[in-house]
Short mmCIF file of C-alpha atoms in Angstrom, two decimals:
data_model
loop_
_atom_site.label_atom_id
_atom_site.label_comp_id
_atom_site.label_asym_id
_atom_site.label_seq_id
_atom_site.Cartn_x
_atom_site.Cartn_y
_atom_site.Cartn_z
CA MET A 25 0.12 54.42 -74.46
CA PHE A 26 3.64 54.30 -76.30
CA THR A 27 2.47 57.06 -78.72
CA LYS A 28 1.33 59.35 -75.68
CA LEU A 29 4.75 58.62 -74.03
CA ALA A 30 6.87 59.40 -77.11
CA GLN A 31 4.81 62.90 -77.20
CA VAL A 32 5.55 63.42 -73.50
CA ARG A 33 9.32 62.79 -74.22
CA GLU A 34 9.42 65.04 -76.91
CA ARG A 35 7.69 67.83 -74.96
CA TYR A 36 10.17 67.19 -72.08
CA LEU A 37 13.36 67.45 -74.26
CA ALA A 38 11.92 70.48 -76.11
CA LEU A 39 11.31 72.29 -72.43
CA ARG A 40 14.78 71.48 -71.33
CA ARG A 41 16.20 72.90 -74.51
CA GLN A 42 13.92 76.01 -73.79
CA LEU A 43 14.98 76.43 -70.27
CA GLU A 44 18.81 75.97 -71.15
CA ASP A 45 18.59 79.24 -73.03
CA GLY A 46 19.01 81.95 -70.41
CA SER A 47 16.94 84.34 -72.60
CA VAL A 48 13.74 82.69 -71.50
CA TYR A 49 14.47 83.91 -67.86
CA ALA A 50 13.89 87.54 -68.94
CA ASP A 51 10.14 86.57 -68.72
CA PRO A 52 9.78 85.33 -65.24
CA ALA A 53 6.18 84.28 -65.52
CA LEU A 54 7.12 82.23 -68.72
CA ALA A 55 10.10 80.74 -66.99
CA ALA A 56 8.04 79.71 -64.00
CA ARG A 57 5.39 78.08 -66.22
CA LEU A 58 8.06 76.13 -68.33
CA LEU A 59 9.49 75.03 -65.10
CA LYS A 60 6.28 73.75 -63.69
CA GLU A 61 5.43 71.88 -66.99
CA GLN A 62 8.96 70.27 -67.02
CA LYS A 63 8.77 69.12 -63.38
CA GLU A 64 5.14 67.45 -64.05
CA LEU A 65 6.47 65.64 -67.30
CA GLN A 66 9.73 64.57 -65.72
CA PRO A 67 8.62 61.50 -63.74
CA VAL A 68 6.96 60.00 -67.00
CA ALA A 69 9.94 61.03 -69.36
CA GLU A 70 12.52 59.37 -66.81
CA THR A 71 10.31 56.29 -66.34
CA TYR A 72 10.05 55.99 -70.04
CA ALA A 73 13.59 56.33 -70.56
CA LEU A 74 14.38 53.35 -68.10
CA TRP A 75 11.66 51.23 -70.01
CA GLU A 76 13.49 51.90 -73.22
CA ARG A 77 16.72 50.72 -71.73
CA ALA A 78 15.25 47.71 -70.43
CA ARG A 79 13.64 47.12 -74.06
CA ALA A 80 17.28 47.42 -75.30
CA ASP A 81 18.74 44.89 -72.85
CA LEU A 82 15.83 42.76 -73.73
CA ASP A 83 16.76 42.74 -77.54
CA ALA A 84 20.30 42.59 -76.96
CA ALA A 85 19.80 39.22 -74.70
CA ALA A 86 17.63 38.14 -77.64
CA GLU A 87 20.68 38.39 -79.90
CA LEU A 88 22.88 36.50 -77.45
CA GLN A 89 20.41 33.67 -77.43
CA LYS A 90 21.73 32.83 -81.00
CA ASP A 91 25.23 32.20 -79.81
CA PRO A 92 26.49 28.73 -80.29
CA ASP A 93 27.81 28.65 -76.66
CA PRO A 94 25.38 27.03 -74.25
CA ASP A 95 26.77 29.15 -71.40
CA MET A 96 26.21 32.24 -73.31
CA ARG A 97 22.64 31.32 -74.09
CA ALA A 98 21.99 30.40 -70.48
CA MET A 99 23.31 33.81 -69.38
CA ALA A 100 21.43 35.70 -72.21
CA ASP A 101 18.16 33.66 -71.07
CA GLU A 102 18.59 35.12 -67.41
CA GLU A 103 19.18 38.61 -68.77
CA ARG A 104 16.33 38.19 -70.91
CA ARG A 105 13.77 37.41 -68.10
CA ALA A 106 15.39 40.14 -65.81
CA ALA A 107 14.85 42.67 -68.53
CA GLY A 108 11.41 41.31 -69.31
CA ALA A 109 10.29 41.61 -65.58
CA ARG A 110 11.92 45.26 -65.53
CA MET A 111 9.76 46.31 -68.48
CA ALA A 112 6.55 44.76 -66.88
CA ALA A 113 7.15 46.47 -63.83
CA LEU A 114 7.93 50.00 -65.30
CA GLU A 115 5.05 49.67 -67.80
CA GLN A 116 2.56 49.37 -64.95
CA GLN A 117 4.24 52.33 -63.33
CA LEU A 118 3.88 54.20 -66.58
CA LYS A 119 0.22 53.53 -66.53
CA LEU A 120 -0.28 55.04 -63.34
CA LEU A 121 1.84 58.10 -64.09
CA LEU A 122 -0.35 58.63 -67.23
CA LEU A 123 -3.69 58.63 -65.26
CA PRO A 124 -5.52 62.00 -65.11
CA ARG A 125 -4.05 63.78 -62.19
CA ASP A 126 -6.53 65.21 -59.41
CA ARG A 127 -6.27 68.97 -60.12
CA ASP A 128 -6.49 69.76 -56.35
CA ASP A 129 -3.93 67.42 -55.09
CA ASP A 130 -1.41 70.35 -54.44
CA LYS A 131 -3.91 72.52 -52.60
CA SER A 132 -4.34 73.21 -48.82
CA VAL A 133 -7.72 71.93 -47.47
CA ILE A 134 -10.51 73.01 -45.11
CA VAL A 135 -11.70 70.02 -42.61
CA GLU A 136 -14.92 69.81 -40.89
CA ILE A 137 -15.71 67.51 -38.11
CA ARG A 138 -19.15 67.05 -36.43
CA SER A 139 -20.15 65.00 -33.81
CA GLY A 140 -23.03 62.67 -34.66
CA VAL A 141 -24.94 59.64 -32.82
CA GLY A 142 -23.64 59.20 -29.32
CA GLY A 143 -24.00 62.32 -27.35
CA GLU A 144 -21.10 63.47 -25.26
CA GLU A 145 -18.87 60.27 -26.27
CA ALA A 146 -19.45 61.20 -29.99
CA ALA A 147 -18.17 64.89 -29.13
CA LEU A 148 -15.23 63.52 -27.29
CA PHE A 149 -14.46 61.22 -30.32
CA ALA A 150 -14.74 64.32 -32.65
CA ALA A 151 -12.23 66.06 -30.48
CA ASP A 152 -9.78 62.83 -30.72
CA LEU A 153 -10.37 63.04 -34.59
CA PHE A 154 -9.19 66.79 -34.35
CA ARG A 155 -6.33 65.89 -32.40
CA MET A 156 -5.36 63.13 -34.85
CA TYR A 157 -5.33 65.14 -38.00
CA SER A 158 -3.62 68.02 -36.24
CA MET A 159 -0.78 65.62 -35.30
CA TYR A 160 -0.81 63.92 -38.85
CA ALA A 161 -0.56 67.45 -40.46
CA GLU A 162 2.54 68.17 -38.14
CA ARG A 163 4.19 65.12 -39.25
CA ARG A 164 3.76 66.10 -42.79
CA HIS A 165 4.98 69.54 -42.06
CA PHE A 166 1.45 71.17 -42.70
CA SER A 167 0.25 73.93 -40.37
CA VAL A 168 -3.16 74.13 -38.95
CA GLU A 169 -5.43 77.03 -37.95
CA VAL A 170 -8.79 76.57 -36.49
CA MET A 171 -11.54 78.56 -38.09
CA ASN A 172 -14.67 77.85 -35.96
CA GLU A 173 -15.13 75.51 -33.18
CA ASN A 174 -17.92 74.62 -30.82
CA ARG A 175 -16.84 72.59 -27.74
CA THR A 176 -18.84 70.66 -24.77
CA GLU A 177 -18.20 71.24 -21.16
CA LEU A 178 -16.09 68.07 -21.03
CA GLY A 179 -13.94 69.04 -23.72
CA GLY A 180 -15.64 67.15 -26.65
CA VAL A 181 -16.42 69.02 -30.16
CA ARG A 182 -19.85 69.30 -31.29
CA GLU A 183 -18.11 70.90 -34.45
CA ILE A 184 -14.91 72.36 -35.55
CA SER A 185 -13.59 73.63 -38.89
CA PHE A 186 -9.89 74.17 -39.30
CA ALA A 187 -7.53 74.87 -42.34
CA VAL A 188 -4.59 72.62 -43.09
CA GLU A 189 -2.28 74.80 -45.01
CA GLY A 190 0.53 73.09 -47.04
CA ARG A 191 1.41 71.91 -50.53
CA GLY A 192 -0.23 68.42 -51.02
CA ALA A 193 -2.63 68.63 -48.13
CA TRP A 194 -5.52 67.55 -50.39
CA ALA A 195 -3.76 64.45 -51.88
CA ARG A 196 -3.21 63.31 -48.06
CA PHE A 197 -6.72 64.26 -46.58
CA LYS A 198 -9.18 63.90 -49.46
CA PHE A 199 -9.97 60.27 -48.63
CA GLU A 200 -10.96 61.17 -44.91
CA SER A 201 -14.65 62.47 -45.89
CA GLY A 202 -17.23 60.33 -44.32
CA THR A 203 -18.54 58.85 -41.28
CA HIS A 204 -16.20 57.64 -38.66
CA ARG A 205 -17.50 55.11 -35.98
CA VAL A 206 -15.71 54.58 -32.63
CA GLN A 207 -16.37 51.40 -30.44
CA ARG A 208 -15.00 51.93 -26.92
CA VAL A 209 -15.92 52.02 -23.21
CA PRO A 210 -16.71 55.72 -22.32
CA ASP A 211 -15.12 57.17 -18.96
CA THR A 212 -18.49 57.65 -17.50
CA GLU A 213 -19.72 54.02 -18.17
CA SER A 214 -19.47 52.58 -14.88
CA GLN A 215 -20.53 48.92 -15.99
CA GLY A 216 -17.84 48.71 -18.50
CA ARG A 217 -20.10 48.43 -21.45
CA ILE A 218 -18.73 49.39 -25.05
CA GLN A 219 -20.62 52.22 -26.64
CA THR A 220 -20.87 52.95 -30.47
CA SER A 221 -20.62 56.56 -31.43
CA ALA A 222 -19.99 58.51 -34.67
CA ALA A 223 -18.46 61.54 -36.06
CA THR A 224 -18.64 62.97 -39.69
CA VAL A 225 -15.69 64.46 -41.50
CA ALA A 226 -15.64 66.62 -44.68
CA VAL A 227 -12.67 67.71 -46.46
CA LEU A 228 -12.73 70.63 -48.92
CA PRO A 229 -9.99 71.73 -51.26
CA GLU A 230 -9.35 75.48 -50.47
CA ALA A 231 -10.50 77.60 -53.21
CA GLU A 232 -8.89 80.67 -54.46
CA GLU A 233 -10.97 83.99 -55.05
CA VAL A 234 -10.21 83.64 -58.91
CA GLU A 235 -11.94 80.15 -58.88
CA ILE A 236 -15.20 81.31 -56.93
CA ASP A 237 -16.28 84.62 -57.72
CA LEU A 238 -18.94 85.77 -55.08
CA ASN A 239 -21.31 88.46 -55.79
CA PRO A 240 -21.69 90.47 -52.76
CA ALA A 241 -25.50 90.80 -53.55
CA ASP A 242 -25.82 86.97 -53.12
CA LEU A 243 -24.55 87.19 -49.39
CA GLN A 244 -26.24 87.82 -46.35
CA ILE A 245 -23.67 88.52 -43.54
CA ASP A 246 -24.96 88.45 -39.69
CA THR A 247 -22.52 89.30 -36.78
CA PHE A 248 -23.27 87.71 -33.07
CA ARG A 249 -21.45 87.26 -29.95
CA SER A 250 -19.45 84.32 -29.75
CA GLY A 251 -19.29 82.27 -26.74
CA GLY A 252 -17.90 78.93 -25.57
CA ALA A 253 -18.36 76.14 -23.23
CA GLY A 254 -18.97 77.06 -19.63
CA GLY A 255 -19.04 80.70 -20.41
CA GLN A 256 -15.37 80.61 -21.42
CA HIS A 257 -13.86 82.75 -24.32
CA VAL A 258 -17.25 84.74 -24.17
CA ASN A 259 -16.86 87.83 -26.52
CA LYS A 260 -18.67 90.84 -25.11
CA THR A 261 -18.73 92.46 -28.80
CA GLU A 262 -20.33 91.06 -31.79
CA SER A 263 -17.34 89.88 -33.61
CA ALA A 264 -18.69 86.34 -34.75
CA ILE A 265 -19.68 86.16 -38.45
CA ARG A 266 -22.51 84.23 -40.44
CA ILE A 267 -22.58 84.35 -43.86
CA THR A 268 -25.42 82.94 -45.97
CA HIS A 269 -25.07 82.26 -49.83
CA LEU A 270 -28.33 82.91 -50.70
CA PRO A 271 -28.67 81.10 -54.14
CA THR A 272 -27.48 77.96 -52.61
CA GLY A 273 -28.60 78.30 -48.97
CA THR A 274 -24.86 77.43 -47.78
CA VAL A 275 -24.20 78.83 -44.24
CA VAL A 276 -20.93 79.28 -42.65
CA GLU A 277 -19.83 80.64 -39.23
CA CYS A 278 -16.56 81.57 -37.80
CA GLN A 279 -16.06 82.82 -34.31
CA ASP A 280 -12.94 81.80 -33.26
CA GLU A 281 -11.06 85.29 -33.49
CA ARG A 282 -11.96 88.29 -31.42
CA SER A 283 -11.46 90.30 -34.58
CA GLN A 284 -14.66 90.62 -36.82
CA HIS A 285 -12.62 91.20 -39.78
CA LYS A 286 -10.58 87.99 -39.33
CA ASN A 287 -13.58 86.17 -38.82
CA LYS A 288 -15.10 87.57 -41.69
CA ASP A 289 -12.11 86.63 -43.92
CA ARG A 290 -11.89 83.11 -42.73
CA ALA A 291 -15.66 82.61 -43.17
CA MET A 292 -15.35 83.79 -46.81
CA LYS A 293 -12.46 81.24 -47.12
CA LEU A 294 -14.64 78.48 -45.80
CA LEU A 295 -17.68 79.56 -48.04
CA ARG A 296 -15.71 79.56 -51.28
CA SER A 297 -14.41 76.01 -50.42
CA ARG A 298 -17.85 74.69 -49.77
CA LEU A 299 -18.99 76.25 -53.23
CA TYR A 300 -16.10 75.00 -55.10
CA GLN A 301 -16.37 71.49 -53.70
CA ARG A 302 -20.10 71.59 -54.67
CA GLU A 303 -18.96 72.72 -58.26
CA ARG A 304 -16.32 69.87 -58.30
CA GLU A 305 -18.68 67.05 -57.46
CA LYS A 306 -20.99 68.16 -59.97
CA GLN A 307 -18.37 68.32 -62.70
CA ASP A 308 -17.12 65.03 -61.52
CA ALA A 309 -20.30 63.38 -61.39
CA LEU A 310 -20.87 64.48 -64.97
CA ARG A 311 -17.59 63.48 -66.32
CA ALA A 312 -18.00 59.92 -64.85
CA GLY A 313 -21.39 59.62 -66.12
CA LEU A 314 -22.83 59.73 -62.64
CA ARG A 315 -20.67 56.62 -61.70
CA ARG A 316 -19.32 56.95 -58.10
CA ASP A 317 -15.67 56.00 -57.29
CA GLN A 318 -15.49 53.09 -54.83
CA VAL A 319 -12.64 55.23 -52.66
CA GLY A 320 -13.01 58.92 -51.71
CA SER A 321 -16.52 59.64 -52.86
CA GLY A 322 -16.67 62.17 -49.95
CA ASP A 323 -20.25 60.75 -49.15
CA ARG A 324 -20.64 61.61 -45.68
CA SER A 325 -23.79 59.23 -45.29
CA GLY A 326 -21.61 56.25 -45.68
CA ARG A 327 -19.45 54.66 -43.00
CA ILE A 328 -15.96 54.69 -44.19
CA ARG A 329 -14.06 53.78 -40.91
CA THR A 330 -14.49 51.92 -37.56
CA TYR A 331 -12.09 52.56 -34.61
CA ASN A 332 -12.36 49.71 -31.96
CA PHE A 333 -10.47 50.70 -28.95
CA PRO A 334 -10.93 47.42 -27.01
CA GLN A 335 -9.01 45.34 -29.82
CA GLY A 336 -6.84 48.31 -30.71
CA ARG A 337 -8.37 47.85 -34.18
CA LEU A 338 -9.02 50.10 -37.09
CA THR A 339 -10.98 49.06 -40.34
CA ASP A 340 -11.55 51.06 -43.23
CA HIS A 341 -14.45 49.64 -45.04
CA ARG A 342 -13.76 50.91 -48.45
CA ILE A 343 -10.85 48.87 -49.06
CA GLY A 344 -11.19 46.26 -46.43
CA LEU A 345 -7.93 47.15 -44.88
CA THR A 346 -7.66 46.40 -41.02
CA LEU A 347 -4.68 47.88 -38.82
CA TYR A 348 -3.96 46.73 -35.34
CA LYS A 349 -2.24 49.82 -34.53
CA LEU A 350 -4.96 52.03 -33.51
CA GLU A 351 -2.98 54.06 -30.75
CA GLN A 352 -0.36 54.98 -33.38
CA VAL A 353 -2.92 56.26 -35.71
CA MET A 354 -4.55 58.42 -33.16
CA ASN A 355 -1.40 59.75 -32.46
CA GLY A 356 -1.27 60.90 -36.10
CA ASP A 357 0.58 58.05 -37.89
CA LEU A 358 -1.97 57.82 -40.92
CA ASP A 359 0.64 57.24 -43.61
CA GLU A 360 0.07 53.67 -44.20
CA LEU A 361 -3.67 54.16 -44.29
CA VAL A 362 -3.47 56.77 -46.69
CA ASP A 363 -1.09 55.11 -48.83
CA ALA A 364 -3.36 52.20 -49.04
CA LEU A 365 -6.21 54.33 -49.90
CA THR A 366 -4.47 56.20 -52.71
CA ALA A 367 -3.11 52.77 -54.00
CA ALA A 368 -6.86 51.54 -54.17
CA ASP A 369 -7.97 54.74 -56.03
CA GLN A 370 -5.43 54.59 -58.53
CA ALA A 371 -5.82 50.68 -59.21
CA GLU A 372 -9.62 51.78 -59.56
CA LYS A 373 -8.92 54.55 -62.17
CA LEU A 374 -6.71 52.45 -63.97
CA LYS A 375 -9.45 49.80 -64.23
CA ALA A 376 -11.87 52.30 -65.32
CA SER A 377 -9.52 53.59 -68.05
CA GLN A 378 -8.95 50.17 -69.43
CA GLU A 379 -12.56 49.27 -69.85
CA VAL A 380 -13.94 49.23 -73.25
CA PRO A 381 -17.31 50.82 -73.71
CA ASN A 382 -19.99 48.64 -75.05
#
């Protein structure tokens, strides 16, 4: 690890020297690339500098312990323990900083929510999840754009797709994929009985055109009239778009806009993201030797979380975390949950990186 840290420091210092030379800015693309690399290496280089300072303090304290004065030795012993504790904490931090970074963390995302078992109550819960994610996105200063939705008469959501735009959206949303279960008394339940319903969530990193090259010959594009619950928002022109990717059988629809051109653009964005996620999962499985991560596997068949309204309790089953702040969570206060999932994911990756193959 320390060999790699020394290499990172040398590269960071070399970048600083390059960027201090004004001539590098004559090539804006090169300057931008060097600035980006420097920004990525900065946390590691600065933390390593703090570790070296702590080690120097430890060495100085060790020298002081040779002093014949017992008071000086006692002070040196205290300084040695403090420096050792700082070094241990910084080493742990450095191990996390050196973990391979998720290549998609800075990307925007597309989120798809579908109601599951539970009929209208499941659709209402799906609508609640959309509201929760929209409010969370607002807290994080991301923008939300609905791409496609299918609502029920009572305002529930059978399915909805929406983009969350902003740097770092994938890092904050990627652990939401899976089955979300709700336990509550539906408004239509006269006996006060608790009903269990579910909705599934899929989160896809937004793919650029350069990442997923779509051959027009592989696409079947159909148009149809969009419609909404209760006859609302019915479009009398065929502006809704359905695109089928023939090689994989992937089908996407977009009917939220009255413009066929806008719907097609959004449908293509959604298709690219689905195909990119498909390829990402394939590569990740190959790299991991088919070993599934305990956190954030994206397996929508697995129940990941339960929202118990009568008890005001939320439980994330992947990491065994229970929070008694359900109302706040449903109003978009997800940071404590996301931070815990991120920490668990890092711990699992750190454990995997330290395992010695047989």
